[in-house]
XYZ file of N, CA and C in Angstrom:
684
model
N 0.807 -1.257 -0.018
C -0.117 -0.066 0.044
C 0.841 1.245 0.042
N 1.966 1.301 0.813
C 2.803 2.422 0.862
C 3.446 2.632 -0.382
N 3.823 1.508 -1.072
C 4.506 1.487 -2.288
C 3.651 2.326 -3.456
N 2.362 1.764 -3.322
C 1.240 2.207 -4.312
C 1.064 3.808 -4.027
N 1.126 4.280 -2.785
C 0.800 5.637 -2.366
C 2.255 6.526 -3.042
N 3.270 5.824 -2.825
C 4.495 6.531 -3.198
C 4.446 6.763 -4.846
N 4.078 5.709 -5.557
C 3.865 5.784 -7.076
C 2.793 6.941 -7.468
N 1.726 6.936 -6.721
C 0.587 7.820 -6.908
C 1.102 9.274 -6.824
N 1.990 9.457 -5.538
C 2.382 10.741 -5.278
C 3.413 11.283 -6.411
N 4.070 10.274 -6.853
C 5.157 10.703 -7.843
C 4.436 11.102 -9.101
N 3.310 10.456 -9.548
C 2.378 10.662 -10.796
C 1.944 11.989 -10.659
N 1.526 12.369 -9.406
C 0.767 13.689 -9.225
C 1.832 14.694 -9.299
N 3.037 14.429 -8.705
C 4.056 15.536 -8.942
C 4.556 15.768 -10.168
N 4.611 14.792 -11.040
C 4.954 14.806 -12.500
C 3.994 15.608 -13.106
N 2.648 15.265 -12.982
C 1.575 16.035 -13.541
C 1.475 17.534 -13.221
N 1.899 17.918 -12.059
C 1.907 19.147 -11.591
C 3.069 19.946 -12.176
N 4.091 19.105 -12.364
C 5.434 19.817 -12.890
C 5.170 20.196 -14.261
N 4.603 19.003 -15.083
C 4.322 19.249 -16.558
C 3.293 20.385 -16.693
N 2.281 20.465 -15.859
C 1.333 21.629 -15.962
C 1.995 22.971 -15.925
N 2.876 23.041 -14.899
C 3.590 24.264 -14.638
C 4.394 24.549 -15.848
N 5.012 23.577 -16.507
C 5.868 23.826 -17.689
C 5.048 24.281 -18.846
N 3.916 23.594 -18.930
C 3.039 24.010 -20.120
C 2.710 25.460 -20.000
N 2.275 25.906 -18.698
C 2.025 27.426 -18.554
C 3.101 28.197 -18.792
N 4.488 27.891 -18.450
C 5.492 28.701 -18.691
C 5.841 28.703 -20.082
N 5.580 27.586 -20.774
C 5.894 27.638 -22.161
C 4.674 28.648 -23.005
N 3.574 28.611 -22.349
C 2.491 29.662 -23.215
C 2.955 30.790 -22.837
N 3.382 31.055 -21.674
C 3.833 32.439 -21.121
C 5.024 32.944 -22.154
N 5.917 31.881 -22.318
C 7.161 32.347 -23.208
C 6.692 32.599 -24.592
N 5.684 31.893 -25.126
C 5.162 32.040 -26.520
C 4.519 33.475 -26.591
N 3.823 33.913 -25.706
C 3.129 35.180 -25.709
C 4.255 36.208 -25.563
N 5.284 36.027 -24.926
C 6.290 36.902 -24.828
C 6.959 37.058 -26.109
N 7.256 35.947 -26.854
C 7.772 35.841 -28.137
C 7.048 36.569 -29.073
N 5.544 36.475 -28.992
C 4.775 37.102 -29.930
C 4.793 38.671 -29.651
N 4.863 39.230 -28.397
C 4.857 40.539 -28.096
C 6.412 41.114 -28.711
N 7.416 40.394 -28.575
C 8.786 40.802 -29.110
C 8.612 40.767 -30.667
N 7.815 39.859 -31.302
C 7.894 39.896 -32.889
C 7.032 41.030 -33.280
N 5.810 41.460 -32.695
C 5.126 42.578 -32.975
C 5.956 43.873 -32.768
N 6.690 44.003 -31.591
C 7.486 45.143 -31.335
C 8.636 45.250 -32.322
N 9.283 44.328 -32.723
C 10.198 44.210 -33.805
C 9.838 44.723 -35.088
N 8.532 44.228 -35.336
C 7.922 44.593 -36.800
C 7.718 46.175 -36.763
N 7.152 46.685 -35.613
C 6.794 48.129 -35.716
C 8.125 48.901 -35.770
N 9.173 48.423 -34.808
C 10.295 49.231 -34.984
C 11.036 49.162 -36.450
N 10.876 47.938 -37.016
C 11.603 47.959 -38.377
C 10.951 48.730 -39.307
N 9.569 48.986 -39.351
C 9.005 49.926 -40.252
C 8.897 51.308 -39.970
N 9.412 51.669 -38.572
C 9.538 53.018 -37.938
C 8.102 53.509 -37.688
N 7.441 52.637 -37.082
C 5.864 52.889 -36.961
C 5.716 54.147 -35.670
N 4.883 54.751 -35.939
C 4.417 55.749 -34.919
C 2.977 55.511 -34.498
N 2.832 55.017 -33.181
C 1.664 54.473 -32.683
C 0.949 55.631 -31.962
N -0.345 55.528 -31.934
C -1.312 56.519 -31.009
C -2.372 55.695 -30.344
N -2.897 56.199 -29.483
C -4.076 55.792 -28.787
C -5.360 55.837 -29.500
N -6.381 55.017 -29.159
C -7.626 54.876 -29.779
C -8.169 56.498 -29.733
N -8.070 57.003 -28.417
C -8.647 58.421 -28.221
C -7.967 59.338 -29.266
N -6.806 59.318 -29.376
C -5.950 60.254 -30.363
C -6.494 60.001 -31.717
N -6.684 58.699 -32.171
C -7.255 58.226 -33.500
C -8.552 58.878 -33.790
N -9.464 58.849 -32.886
C -10.783 59.228 -32.984
C -10.850 60.796 -33.083
N -9.888 61.498 -32.290
C -9.779 62.983 -32.270
C -9.320 63.378 -33.653
N -8.734 62.523 -34.464
C -8.183 62.956 -35.669
C -9.115 62.643 -36.842
N -10.049 62.159 -36.604
C -11.172 61.638 -37.538
C -11.019 60.225 -38.095
N -10.389 59.466 -37.301
C -10.332 57.979 -37.601
C -9.564 57.900 -38.785
N -8.339 58.528 -38.870
C -7.538 58.436 -39.963
C -6.105 58.216 -39.558
N -5.222 57.623 -40.353
C -3.864 57.359 -40.130
C -3.006 57.850 -41.301
N -1.850 58.437 -41.097
C -1.054 58.990 -42.215
C -0.100 57.630 -42.506
N -0.305 56.945 -43.704
C 0.507 55.856 -44.125
C 1.868 56.274 -44.340
N 2.147 57.524 -44.916
C 3.509 57.982 -45.213
C 4.341 58.162 -43.971
N 3.705 58.352 -42.893
C 4.394 58.507 -41.539
C 4.425 57.338 -40.853
N 3.776 56.207 -41.358
C 3.719 55.071 -40.696
C 2.909 55.091 -39.430
N 1.916 55.824 -39.366
C 0.983 55.945 -38.207
C 0.054 54.434 -38.060
N 0.196 54.228 -36.833
C -0.689 53.054 -36.422
C -1.541 53.354 -35.156
N -2.785 52.689 -35.141
C -3.476 53.097 -33.857
C -3.583 51.610 -32.888
N -3.531 51.691 -31.763
C -3.479 50.522 -30.864
C -4.911 50.448 -30.358
N -5.741 49.564 -30.843
C -7.055 49.437 -30.288
C -7.150 48.492 -28.987
N -7.120 49.154 -27.900
C -6.742 48.657 -26.624
C -7.609 47.310 -26.221
N -8.901 47.293 -26.564
C -9.637 46.275 -26.111
C -9.280 45.010 -26.792
N -8.836 45.080 -28.084
C -8.440 43.830 -28.765
C -6.922 43.521 -28.941
N -6.104 44.674 -28.600
C -4.735 44.729 -28.763
C -4.201 44.458 -30.282
N -5.243 44.888 -31.195
C -4.961 44.860 -32.531
C -4.321 46.276 -32.924
N -3.096 46.130 -33.705
C -2.774 47.508 -34.246
C -3.305 47.679 -35.620
N -3.819 48.951 -35.970
C -4.433 49.089 -37.243
C -3.971 50.375 -38.037
N -3.623 50.191 -39.254
C -3.311 51.288 -40.086
C -4.479 51.371 -41.229
N -5.063 52.602 -41.141
C -6.140 52.799 -42.127
C -5.643 53.454 -43.529
N -5.439 52.548 -44.503
C -5.097 52.854 -45.912
C -6.125 53.919 -46.365
N -7.308 53.427 -46.407
C -8.409 54.203 -46.868
C -9.640 53.788 -46.046
N -10.349 54.701 -45.566
C -11.618 54.565 -44.577
C -12.740 53.852 -45.341
N -12.533 54.106 -46.878
C -13.676 53.851 -47.566
C -14.496 55.196 -47.895
N -14.253 55.663 -49.255
C -14.935 56.980 -49.680
C -15.886 56.674 -50.834
N -17.203 57.217 -50.630
C -18.199 57.013 -51.403
C -18.998 58.072 -51.577
N -19.473 58.504 -52.716
C -20.108 59.842 -53.145
C -21.446 59.609 -53.703
N -22.421 60.524 -53.401
C -23.711 60.582 -53.669
C -23.809 60.700 -55.233
N -24.187 59.632 -55.881
C -24.147 59.507 -57.441
C -25.078 60.491 -58.025
N -26.177 60.663 -57.482
C -27.285 61.564 -58.021
C -26.764 62.944 -57.989
N -26.228 63.421 -56.730
C -25.896 64.741 -56.593
C -24.663 64.973 -57.613
N -23.758 64.111 -57.742
C -22.655 64.179 -58.565
C -23.135 64.464 -60.059
N -24.146 63.580 -60.553
C -24.445 63.742 -61.838
C -25.330 64.933 -62.173
N -26.087 65.461 -61.200
C -26.975 66.638 -61.419
C -26.285 68.027 -61.164
N -25.582 67.907 -60.056
C -25.035 69.198 -59.667
C -23.462 69.207 -59.738
N -22.771 68.060 -59.939
C -21.303 68.141 -60.211
C -20.663 68.275 -58.826
N -21.389 68.050 -57.611
C -20.646 68.209 -56.289
C -20.457 66.877 -55.794
N -19.360 66.694 -55.109
C -18.956 65.419 -54.432
C -19.326 65.359 -52.904
N -20.563 64.664 -52.764
C -21.116 64.745 -51.429
C -20.654 63.225 -50.824
N -19.926 63.210 -49.655
C -19.648 61.768 -49.301
C -20.712 61.220 -48.508
N -20.955 59.755 -48.566
C -21.909 58.997 -47.997
C -21.363 58.459 -46.754
N -22.154 58.336 -45.640
C -21.826 57.493 -44.675
C -22.166 55.974 -44.688
N -21.302 55.166 -45.074
C -21.749 53.782 -45.272
C -21.115 52.807 -44.218
N -21.061 53.249 -43.142
C -20.838 52.607 -41.963
C -21.924 51.552 -41.491
N -21.722 50.285 -40.955
C -22.746 49.391 -40.539
C -23.500 50.138 -39.419
N -24.680 49.946 -39.346
C -25.669 50.442 -38.485
C -26.212 49.389 -37.576
N -26.561 49.683 -36.253
C -27.012 48.578 -35.387
C -28.173 47.775 -35.924
N -28.095 46.573 -35.818
C -29.096 45.686 -36.400
C -29.059 45.384 -37.883
N -27.977 45.859 -38.350
C -27.826 45.595 -39.963
C -26.963 44.466 -40.166
N -27.149 43.762 -41.180
C -26.408 42.627 -41.719
C -26.178 42.889 -43.080
N -24.739 42.468 -43.528
C -24.200 42.710 -44.821
C -23.420 41.565 -45.276
N -23.359 41.446 -46.503
C -22.466 40.702 -47.276
C -21.157 41.350 -47.690
N -19.955 40.980 -47.085
C -18.786 41.779 -47.385
C -17.806 40.990 -48.113
N -17.098 41.558 -49.125
C -16.211 40.803 -49.864
C -14.935 41.533 -49.485
N -13.919 40.525 -49.363
C -12.520 40.983 -48.973
C -11.419 40.473 -49.935
N -10.442 41.243 -50.146
C -9.161 40.705 -50.546
C -8.137 40.868 -49.451
N -7.250 39.803 -49.380
C -6.404 39.871 -48.092
C -5.151 39.197 -48.519
N -4.216 39.513 -47.507
C -2.982 38.785 -47.606
C -2.522 38.555 -46.225
N -2.134 37.415 -45.745
C -1.816 37.146 -44.425
C -0.360 36.759 -44.200
N 0.317 37.442 -43.257
C 1.823 37.139 -43.219
C 2.180 36.760 -41.823
N 2.838 35.716 -41.605
C 3.291 35.225 -40.286
C 4.489 36.285 -39.921
N 4.418 36.825 -38.624
C 5.324 37.605 -38.367
C 6.542 37.083 -37.667
N 6.557 35.907 -37.273
C 7.771 35.047 -36.963
C 8.571 34.781 -38.075
N 7.917 34.413 -39.261
C 8.766 33.898 -40.301
C 8.664 34.853 -41.478
N 7.874 35.856 -41.570
C 7.800 36.795 -42.608
C 7.276 36.130 -43.829
N 6.594 34.963 -43.781
C 6.041 34.169 -45.018
C 4.633 34.487 -45.150
N 4.270 34.507 -46.344
C 2.633 34.758 -46.645
C 2.030 33.323 -46.354
N 1.283 33.237 -45.502
C 0.507 32.002 -45.077
C -0.776 31.680 -45.889
N -1.394 32.800 -46.232
C -2.698 32.722 -46.711
C -2.988 34.055 -47.422
N -3.520 33.922 -48.729
C -3.902 35.014 -49.559
C -4.914 34.621 -50.572
N -5.863 35.723 -50.911
C -6.640 35.602 -52.115
C -6.063 36.490 -53.300
N -4.816 37.040 -53.255
C -4.442 37.791 -54.393
C -3.627 37.090 -55.438
N -3.449 35.753 -55.072
C -2.670 34.867 -55.909
C -3.543 34.414 -57.166
N -2.982 34.004 -58.087
C -3.516 33.457 -59.405
C -4.825 32.427 -59.127
N -4.545 31.634 -58.275
C -5.595 30.410 -57.946
C -6.771 30.895 -57.468
N -6.758 32.134 -56.805
C -8.136 32.397 -56.131
C -8.409 33.984 -56.372
N -7.661 34.493 -57.495
C -8.110 35.866 -57.714
C -9.417 36.169 -58.151
N -10.001 35.133 -58.773
C -11.302 35.353 -59.275
C -12.505 35.159 -58.241
N -12.061 34.632 -57.104
C -13.224 34.585 -56.146
C -12.655 35.246 -54.814
N -13.141 36.483 -54.691
C -13.055 37.135 -53.403
C -13.608 36.559 -52.152
N -13.028 36.968 -51.132
C -13.432 36.274 -49.737
C -14.804 36.842 -49.423
N -15.756 35.871 -49.198
C -17.081 36.344 -48.825
C -17.449 36.122 -47.388
N -18.039 37.092 -46.648
C -18.452 36.721 -45.325
C -19.729 37.460 -45.021
N -20.514 37.033 -44.171
C -21.745 37.724 -43.820
C -21.449 38.263 -42.241
N -21.820 39.513 -42.253
C -21.570 40.281 -40.873
C -22.890 40.832 -40.385
N -23.086 40.724 -39.052
C -24.202 41.525 -38.439
C -23.630 42.219 -37.280
N -24.188 43.506 -37.164
C -23.919 44.435 -36.086
C -25.078 44.405 -35.155
N -24.733 44.102 -33.857
C -25.741 44.156 -32.809
C -25.140 45.051 -31.748
N -25.830 46.363 -31.613
C -25.383 47.394 -30.673
C -23.905 47.606 -31.266
N -22.887 47.547 -30.378
C -21.589 47.776 -30.818
C -20.706 46.444 -31.120
N -21.400 45.278 -31.126
C -20.838 43.936 -31.356
C -20.871 43.405 -32.974
N -19.906 43.073 -33.480
C -19.958 42.489 -34.884
C -19.616 40.901 -34.742
N -20.459 40.418 -35.594
C -20.288 38.907 -35.437
C -20.649 38.632 -36.888
N -20.078 37.340 -37.448
C -20.372 36.725 -38.734
C -19.620 35.569 -38.905
N -19.561 35.062 -40.325
C -19.048 33.824 -40.582
C -18.692 34.113 -42.056
N -17.596 33.211 -42.531
C -17.326 33.217 -44.001
C -18.268 32.290 -44.645
N -18.430 32.376 -45.878
C -19.506 31.678 -46.573
C -18.718 30.479 -47.276
N -19.200 29.287 -46.926
C -18.571 28.033 -47.589
C -18.774 28.174 -49.135
N -17.659 27.830 -49.779
C -17.509 27.801 -51.126
C -17.157 29.126 -51.864
N -16.931 30.136 -50.797
C -16.589 31.541 -51.283
C -15.531 31.939 -50.381
N -14.795 31.117 -49.847
C -13.691 31.491 -48.731
C -12.454 30.709 -48.878
N -11.408 31.559 -49.121
C -10.106 30.895 -49.215
C -9.532 30.685 -47.732
N -9.976 31.417 -46.781
C -9.623 31.286 -45.343
C -10.312 29.796 -44.864
N -11.515 29.653 -45.276
C -12.108 28.366 -45.016
C -11.319 27.147 -45.588
N -10.990 27.255 -46.752
C -10.331 26.204 -47.491
C -8.931 25.953 -46.806
N -8.265 26.980 -46.223
C -7.143 27.005 -45.577
C -7.064 26.457 -44.178
N -8.052 26.904 -43.464
C -8.009 26.653 -41.949
C -9.228 25.841 -41.622
N -9.931 25.621 -42.447
C -11.135 24.645 -42.164
C -12.256 24.958 -41.166
N -12.543 26.229 -41.099
C -13.428 26.696 -40.045
C -14.003 28.215 -40.772
N -15.561 28.201 -40.654
C -15.930 29.300 -41.226
C -16.057 30.466 -40.290
N -15.395 30.400 -39.043
C -15.394 31.456 -38.138
C -14.438 32.581 -38.583
N -14.850 33.858 -38.523
C -14.107 35.002 -39.040
C -13.245 35.330 -37.874
N -11.870 35.349 -37.962
C -10.946 35.977 -37.067
C -11.500 37.179 -36.428
N -11.533 37.220 -35.204
C -12.109 38.456 -34.592
C -11.267 39.800 -34.957
N -10.009 39.597 -35.292
C -9.317 40.802 -35.838
C -9.853 41.424 -37.006
N -10.342 40.517 -37.836
C -10.954 41.089 -39.170
C -12.169 41.950 -38.927
N -12.827 41.785 -37.741
C -14.128 42.474 -37.497
C -13.772 43.868 -36.832
N -12.489 43.932 -36.183
C -12.237 45.057 -35.273
C -12.347 46.470 -36.057
N -11.818 46.551 -37.486
C -11.888 47.833 -38.060
C -13.227 48.211 -38.411
N -14.344 47.334 -38.449
C -15.577 47.729 -39.068
C -16.291 48.928 -38.511
N -16.123 49.351 -37.237
C -16.763 50.385 -36.716
C -16.153 51.911 -37.500
N -15.094 51.720 -37.851
C -14.377 52.851 -38.518
C -14.270 53.052 -39.934
N -15.018 52.006 -40.717
C -14.947 52.145 -42.158
C -16.426 52.247 -42.977
N -16.169 52.784 -43.988
C -17.376 52.835 -44.903
C -17.273 51.699 -45.728
N -18.444 50.825 -45.789
C -18.354 49.654 -46.687
C -19.470 49.802 -47.826
N -19.099 49.865 -49.069
C -19.987 49.861 -50.155
C -19.547 49.386 -51.352
N -20.434 49.346 -52.363
C -19.907 49.130 -53.794
C -19.517 50.529 -54.493
N -18.595 50.439 -55.357
C -18.295 51.543 -55.951
C -19.359 51.960 -57.008
N -19.938 53.320 -57.070
C -20.785 53.793 -57.923
C -20.276 54.818 -58.737
N -19.304 55.481 -58.429
C -18.714 56.586 -59.105
C -17.108 56.288 -59.440
N -16.603 56.941 -60.438
C -15.333 56.889 -60.625
C -14.362 57.393 -59.460
N -14.969 58.139 -58.661
C -14.239 58.709 -57.567
C -14.307 57.859 -56.336
N -15.091 56.757 -56.161
C -15.112 56.113 -55.039
C -14.057 55.069 -54.833
N -13.775 54.928 -53.608
C -12.580 54.049 -53.104
C -13.052 53.279 -52.015
N -12.713 51.676 -52.196
C -13.166 50.942 -51.109
C -12.286 50.917 -49.914
N -12.759 50.596 -48.686
C -11.920 50.542 -47.552
C -10.657 49.617 -47.469
N -9.656 49.928 -46.934
C -8.471 49.130 -46.994
C -7.734 49.299 -45.737
N -7.258 48.377 -44.950
C -6.471 48.542 -43.812
C -5.440 47.509 -43.799
N -4.328 47.768 -42.927
C -3.335 46.750 -42.516
C -3.522 46.584 -40.924
N -3.517 45.293 -40.588
C -3.668 45.066 -39.193
C -2.614 44.096 -38.655
N -2.030 44.320 -37.491
C -1.314 43.488 -36.786
C -2.275 42.857 -35.633
N -2.353 41.406 -35.937
C -3.340 40.739 -35.067
C -2.837 39.749 -34.252
N -2.829 39.915 -32.846
C -2.332 38.863 -31.915
C -3.089 37.378 -32.186
N -2.488 36.425 -31.538
C -3.030 35.070 -31.691
C -4.656 35.041 -31.058
N -4.728 35.769 -30.104
C -6.001 35.781 -29.436
C -7.236 36.418 -30.286
N -6.874 37.024 -31.287
C -7.773 37.584 -32.221
C -7.681 37.095 -33.606
N -6.824 36.157 -33.688
C -6.645 35.457 -35.101
C -7.250 34.204 -35.501
N -6.927 33.547 -36.656
C -7.468 32.356 -37.133
C -7.003 31.242 -36.290
N -7.647 30.080 -36.561
C -7.472 28.881 -35.529
C -6.037 28.489 -35.478
N -5.347 28.399 -36.663
C -3.909 27.964 -36.541
C -2.980 29.013 -35.674
N -3.137 30.278 -36.045
C -2.523 31.175 -35.022
C -2.772 31.246 -33.655
N -4.158 31.043 -33.288
C -4.438 31.022 -32.015
C -3.859 29.811 -31.155
N -3.873 28.670 -31.921
C -3.240 27.348 -31.339
C -1.804 27.617 -31.136
N -1.199 28.216 -32.148
C 0.277 28.326 -32.150
C 0.789 29.543 -31.418
N 0.024 30.518 -31.107
C 0.334 31.674 -30.536
C 1.298 32.416 -31.646
N 0.681 32.724 -32.635
C 1.230 33.365 -33.740
C 0.650 34.610 -34.178
N 1.467 35.846 -34.192
C 0.865 37.037 -34.620
C 1.015 37.212 -36.222
N -0.043 37.740 -36.640
C -0.275 37.851 -37.978
C -0.312 39.273 -38.482
N 0.165 39.761 -39.621
C 0.154 40.860 -40.392
C -0.928 40.674 -41.473
N -2.003 41.567 -41.501
C -2.861 41.444 -42.640
C -3.001 42.634 -43.486
N -3.240 42.556 -44.848
C -3.654 43.672 -45.588
C -4.980 43.200 -46.116
N -6.105 43.926 -45.809
C -7.311 43.514 -46.210
C -8.346 44.784 -46.667
N -8.933 44.527 -47.773
C -9.964 45.369 -48.432
C -11.304 44.959 -48.026
N -12.192 45.778 -47.980
C -13.615 45.400 -47.596
C -14.431 46.257 -48.502
N -15.457 45.406 -49.142
C -16.371 45.990 -50.105
C -17.591 45.283 -49.979
N -18.730 46.068 -49.995
C -20.154 45.441 -50.047
C -20.400 44.460 -51.019
N -20.887 43.196 -50.821
C -21.346 42.357 -51.916
C -22.842 42.408 -52.121
N -23.383 41.807 -52.987
C -24.815 41.577 -53.232
C -25.407 40.611 -52.372
């Protein structure tokens, strides 16, 4: 009996040590992730701002100055290349004036959104998924998104998603939804219209399944356009 107790005690001790080592390993991975993100920002000479500063400036960033905003709740860094600029076609045609339209998603609204994207692993600097390549250029990423109050949820559309084909899940990485409160999303109706486009640094907690499991930070370039 004493021998059995000794064996059981040893097994419990091993399990406890293993558990501690697993926790430490995860902590080390998160530290490596933070280091990779910091190294990338330093490499490009990024100038970061708070969300309050970003909003005070009209929710824009100067790409020439490598400005990025840290969205504190998600820990996602965002650079707005274009917030999405759309003009009232009727006024333009009849009066020749360019009047901008507010095409942000409203509470209770659902939309089909088409995306072009490139995903880069910040550890290796390798492109891990994209629909800019020849094989998928004819099929933009399609997702359905709903806004409920200030929460955005949605899923990729099976058969119209390179992300689903790559990672086997229809779940949209939360990081992809983070920019939506700041973007106008529509279809181009005039020659002056420009679709929304951002760069994102997405930590694993806001990323796709493989990044989440491997604690991998990813850099994204994504455009957002309203689908039919």
